[in-house]
């Protein structure tokens, strides 16, 4: 007995000396503490979570700098740090920390804060575990925990989010079982569940099925089509901070990380890469077309969280070091601007109480920091140079062109899809900016009298927006520090984008324009009332007649792209989307209900019928086995 | 430090802001003069576009109440900066081929959409419904022409396997191949929309939207927008010639330079002729036009380019 205690003590000291183990265990443990705090202890939970977040960052930073580490215990508890997961680990802790800071203000006064912080911490610990695991079984455990915390966090905002939470849990859970199948098949091929080792050559159906099983798990986590449908629901119904935390940043990091890991386990051939490219390009275009017509701010952003995955998948599908580096860089950049956008949405919702684009407007003056963060992040996601989204998309484009050098014509299709997707992204963000910030305020907004959110909320937003600018203007330094070590091959650019001289030029040109301004009369602008159609806008706008409060002159911007919706091929596609034909979850639900209906037909409750079925079945069986 | 000063000199004087602005304004004078002659008018004197810009500068600046003042005033500057930098990047290899490139085809392609985006953002910041409609049309126009324009620009990429201007310029595209000619025609049609000239001027549509996207702008900000448009009128044809038609190699001596100038004038004449003979179309018609026949021709150009490469 004493020996056993001594042994377990030794094991504990052994484990607690391992920073990688601590990084997983401490957030999980702190989460348990938060979870069992009394429900009034929200502030305490927030402080515990914040301190844990800082602690995780302080461990992750030296780990990232160490570049390589390995730890294994009893053969199954195998952790491994290398170039690929190091920077993702660091990013995970940074995003968690930012979300925790934001949550101080955002969650203030809300119910079940102790639960919220517990789930966030569990997510953090499990994510670190999933990233560090070098054994598929261990990865599966953490992957499973992440599915559960996603369900809990999505459902935290109350009963109206229950459907979205259920959907997320079913899609992710379903993909988990496919992942188990993939791991089993891979074991049949390789006889090991290690995540390292010589890549498997494709040959025979088994290897293909194994690869696509693993890829399915990655797609479902990252939200690529056709496993995307949980993302828009989750993004719309979950609190904005959760949307910024999971579908926008952490799930992308994990999903794309896992997809990349999977591709390193196989020797890719052109059939597989083409399939990946089809998924990538399709995801970009379909999701962004859906985003164009959304009426809800958070749902619109969620469709972009799907669409951007397409770029990452496309980048990996090129198989060139440049494309893969671009893909990983895009993953990092996406986490920045998409979190920033969701945090902006959260700030808007916090002040106006709604995320319905039809009911927003006029926030440009009231919430300047939110406006500028939102504009920068919107331009970054649309790939406007010199922001970070441009740099990574530009690398992916080059990767696609480079992959075309080995022959084939399909690369033009992927490239066109990616570049047009970028313009469509811009279009939907322009709509978002108009409907929420620039147009005349809606009566709901006017009644809410919005003002800027507190520094706890705008600091993370502003920080992420500045990061978008910094990563764009200095794209080579994050690349060489974070991304290039992850790609096991030298990366060389085929295009040219010398952002240093370009920055000087942009600054110079802006200065030139400013000089023209200063020569002019801009210093003393006169504020004029808006005058349209022979009347002052504020008079026409507020009331057409004295009695009604109907607004006669109003452009919300929500229906800007009705033109596209009414156009022939798109009209039918949008109608099909309204029937949820592209939603695997809904289609699956219908199929399973249909099957159960067939069985219901036989399920009459009459015993004699059941017995006759048994007899018939027995006869068939006996005949078959004769 | 000296290097950066040189860059600033390039961007402010030659081949950047001053150079592009002067040639752009002269081009806009040609446009106005030809238009006037077509309509049996005398037309403005040579310096009229310059007078106009000066006049805009001394006119009062009005900012609509309820508008975001900073965004409203800053939007024109970003458009101007983008076209200036794009022009500088384009001209550098044609003036000093020994200097290193700043950006490639994709960079310039993206930079050249920023002026349109700045019009959209500026119009939205005016908080005027009419401006909003204009801005939304401008955005939809970007969506329409972007697809065929990208396809046209991919033809030289297919041919050379590169997005570097150095490699693309080495290939005398349109004159030499059917794919290049089709791509050039597609690109010219897209250019008309990118410059928002008739028949694709629905974002400002004077007769129905009274200026649309620009309705709230006055004084210097409007002047900057007009200047940006004039500079685009110069930069867009140059971009087309660079990508699809062998460029305007100033450094190679008088004959190629003059030949390049002839190509430029040719493109301007085509643009002005279209603008004076076509009626304005609706935005949905424009979208169907660009996503339908024009894109089809873009696809044909790409396919032909692949066939030629076999």
Short mmCIF file of C-alpha atoms in Angstrom, two decimals, chain A residues 292 364-365 371-372 375 379 382-385 390 393-394 397-398 401 405 408-409 411-412 415-416 419-420 422-424 426-427 430-431 433-434 438 440 494-498 500-502 504-506 508-514 516-517 519-522 524-532 537 553 555 560-561 563-564 567 570, chain B residues 4 7-8 10-12 17 57-71 73 76-78 80-81 84-85 88 92 101-104 106-107 109-111 114 117 120-121 124-125 127-130 132-133 136 139-140 143 146-147 150-151 154 157-158 161-164 216 220-221 224 227 284 287-288 291 302 306:
data_model
loop_
_atom_site.label_atom_id
_atom_site.label_comp_id
_atom_site.label_asym_id
_atom_site.label_seq_id
_atom_site.Cartn_x
_atom_site.Cartn_y
_atom_site.Cartn_z
CA UNK A 292 -24.40 37.91 -48.57
CA UNK A 364 -20.56 54.98 -36.16
CA UNK A 365 -20.62 58.04 -33.94
CA UNK A 371 -16.26 51.01 -35.71
CA UNK A 372 -12.54 51.23 -36.44
CA UNK A 375 -13.52 48.35 -40.43
CA UNK A 379 -10.86 44.97 -44.74
CA UNK A 382 -11.61 40.88 -47.54
CA UNK A 383 -7.92 40.73 -48.34
CA UNK A 384 -7.31 44.44 -48.83
CA UNK A 385 -3.57 45.19 -48.95
CA UNK A 390 -4.07 39.96 -48.02
CA UNK A 393 -4.41 34.96 -49.36
CA UNK A 394 -1.67 36.18 -51.67
CA UNK A 397 -2.85 32.22 -54.62
CA UNK A 398 0.83 31.76 -55.38
CA UNK A 401 -0.31 28.92 -59.34
CA UNK A 405 3.13 24.28 -63.01
CA UNK A 408 -3.46 20.33 -65.11
CA UNK A 409 -5.92 23.10 -65.75
CA UNK A 411 -5.90 25.36 -60.71
CA UNK A 412 -7.41 28.27 -62.65
CA UNK A 415 -7.69 30.49 -58.15
CA UNK A 416 -10.71 32.22 -59.66
CA UNK A 419 -10.19 35.60 -55.80
CA UNK A 420 -13.89 36.08 -56.53
CA UNK A 422 -12.57 37.66 -51.78
CA UNK A 423 -14.69 40.23 -53.64
CA UNK A 424 -17.89 38.62 -52.36
CA UNK A 426 -15.88 42.44 -49.26
CA UNK A 427 -19.44 42.90 -50.48
CA UNK A 430 -19.71 46.45 -46.79
CA UNK A 431 -23.33 45.53 -46.15
CA UNK A 433 -20.77 48.09 -42.01
CA UNK A 434 -23.62 49.99 -43.62
CA UNK A 438 -23.33 54.04 -41.06
CA UNK A 440 -29.44 56.39 -39.88
CA UNK A 494 7.07 33.39 -56.60
CA UNK A 495 5.39 36.79 -56.46
CA UNK A 496 6.57 40.12 -55.15
CA UNK A 497 5.14 42.10 -52.26
CA UNK A 498 7.80 44.21 -50.59
CA UNK A 500 8.40 47.80 -46.42
CA UNK A 501 8.80 50.10 -49.41
CA UNK A 502 5.09 49.73 -50.10
CA UNK A 504 6.52 53.99 -47.16
CA UNK A 505 4.77 54.62 -50.44
CA UNK A 506 1.29 54.29 -48.97
CA UNK A 508 3.75 59.05 -48.70
CA UNK A 509 0.66 58.96 -50.88
CA UNK A 510 -1.62 59.46 -47.88
CA UNK A 511 0.55 62.39 -46.87
CA UNK A 512 0.23 63.80 -50.39
CA UNK A 513 -3.54 63.58 -50.20
CA UNK A 514 -3.51 65.12 -46.75
CA UNK A 516 -4.10 68.66 -50.69
CA UNK A 517 -6.67 68.59 -47.91
CA UNK A 519 -4.44 73.41 -48.74
CA UNK A 520 -8.21 73.24 -48.94
CA UNK A 521 -10.99 74.03 -46.55
CA UNK A 522 -11.21 70.73 -44.71
CA UNK A 524 -13.26 73.95 -40.83
CA UNK A 525 -16.02 71.72 -42.19
CA UNK A 526 -19.59 72.91 -41.91
CA UNK A 527 -22.07 70.40 -40.60
CA UNK A 528 -25.17 70.41 -42.80
CA UNK A 529 -28.52 68.77 -42.37
CA UNK A 530 -29.11 66.10 -44.96
CA UNK A 531 -31.53 67.27 -47.60
CA UNK A 532 -33.18 64.87 -50.01
CA UNK A 537 -33.98 63.92 -44.07
CA UNK A 553 -36.96 57.14 -46.43
CA UNK A 555 -32.11 52.19 -46.74
CA UNK A 560 -28.39 45.30 -50.96
CA UNK A 561 -27.86 42.00 -52.72
CA UNK A 563 -30.43 41.73 -57.13
CA UNK A 564 -28.29 38.62 -56.86
CA UNK A 567 -31.01 36.32 -60.55
CA UNK A 570 -28.91 31.93 -57.69
CA UNK B 4 12.99 55.61 -48.29
CA UNK B 7 10.51 55.90 -52.49
CA UNK B 8 8.66 58.94 -51.21
CA UNK B 10 8.73 58.24 -56.49
CA UNK B 11 5.32 58.10 -54.98
CA UNK B 12 4.79 61.84 -54.69
CA UNK B 17 0.97 61.28 -57.51
CA UNK B 57 -9.99 72.95 -53.00
CA UNK B 58 -11.22 76.44 -52.18
CA UNK B 59 -14.91 75.48 -51.96
CA UNK B 60 -16.46 74.90 -48.56
CA UNK B 61 -16.38 71.41 -47.03
CA UNK B 62 -19.75 70.19 -45.88
CA UNK B 63 -20.15 67.21 -43.60
CA UNK B 64 -23.69 65.87 -43.26
CA UNK B 65 -25.15 65.75 -39.78
CA UNK B 66 -25.23 62.20 -38.45
CA UNK B 67 -22.27 61.19 -40.61
CA UNK B 68 -19.10 59.72 -39.23
CA UNK B 69 -16.89 62.74 -39.91
CA UNK B 70 -13.56 60.94 -39.85
CA UNK B 71 -14.60 58.09 -42.14
CA UNK B 73 -13.27 62.65 -44.87
CA UNK B 76 -11.23 59.74 -50.40
CA UNK B 77 -7.63 59.79 -49.16
CA UNK B 78 -7.35 55.99 -49.12
CA UNK B 80 -6.15 58.37 -53.80
CA UNK B 81 -3.31 56.64 -51.98
CA UNK B 84 -1.06 56.40 -56.52
CA UNK B 85 0.78 53.39 -55.17
CA UNK B 88 3.97 53.76 -58.98
CA UNK B 92 8.66 51.42 -61.98
CA UNK B 101 9.70 45.20 -58.02
CA UNK B 102 7.52 46.33 -55.13
CA UNK B 103 4.50 44.24 -55.96
CA UNK B 104 3.15 41.79 -58.49
CA UNK B 106 -2.17 40.33 -57.70
CA UNK B 107 -1.02 43.22 -55.53
CA UNK B 109 -5.15 44.04 -59.00
CA UNK B 110 -6.16 44.39 -55.36
CA UNK B 111 -4.85 47.94 -55.04
CA UNK B 114 -9.48 50.12 -53.31
CA UNK B 117 -14.14 50.52 -52.12
CA UNK B 120 -18.48 52.77 -51.25
CA UNK B 121 -17.30 53.43 -47.70
CA UNK B 124 -22.07 54.97 -46.69
CA UNK B 125 -20.44 57.30 -44.20
CA UNK B 127 -25.63 58.62 -43.85
CA UNK B 128 -27.79 59.58 -46.81
CA UNK B 129 -30.18 57.03 -48.34
CA UNK B 130 -29.38 58.16 -51.86
CA UNK B 132 -26.33 54.37 -49.75
CA UNK B 133 -28.08 53.25 -52.91
CA UNK B 136 -24.49 49.61 -52.98
CA UNK B 139 -20.30 47.45 -54.68
CA UNK B 140 -22.46 45.28 -56.91
CA UNK B 143 -18.80 42.07 -57.83
CA UNK B 146 -14.31 41.26 -60.80
CA UNK B 147 -14.98 37.72 -62.08
CA UNK B 150 -9.72 38.16 -62.95
CA UNK B 151 -10.18 35.62 -65.74
CA UNK B 154 -5.12 35.08 -65.55
CA UNK B 157 -0.40 34.07 -65.71
CA UNK B 158 -1.26 30.86 -67.57
CA UNK B 161 3.34 30.70 -65.04
CA UNK B 162 4.21 33.81 -63.06
CA UNK B 163 2.56 36.82 -61.48
CA UNK B 164 5.67 38.97 -61.69
CA UNK B 216 -23.07 64.54 -49.91
CA UNK B 220 -11.82 69.19 -51.23
CA UNK B 221 -13.10 65.64 -50.52
CA UNK B 224 -9.94 64.22 -54.24
CA UNK B 227 -8.76 63.46 -58.98
CA UNK B 284 -29.15 44.03 -62.55
CA UNK B 287 -24.58 42.09 -63.34
CA UNK B 288 -26.21 39.68 -65.79
CA UNK B 291 -21.60 37.27 -65.11
CA UNK B 302 -8.52 31.02 -70.43
CA UNK B 306 -4.35 26.56 -72.16
#
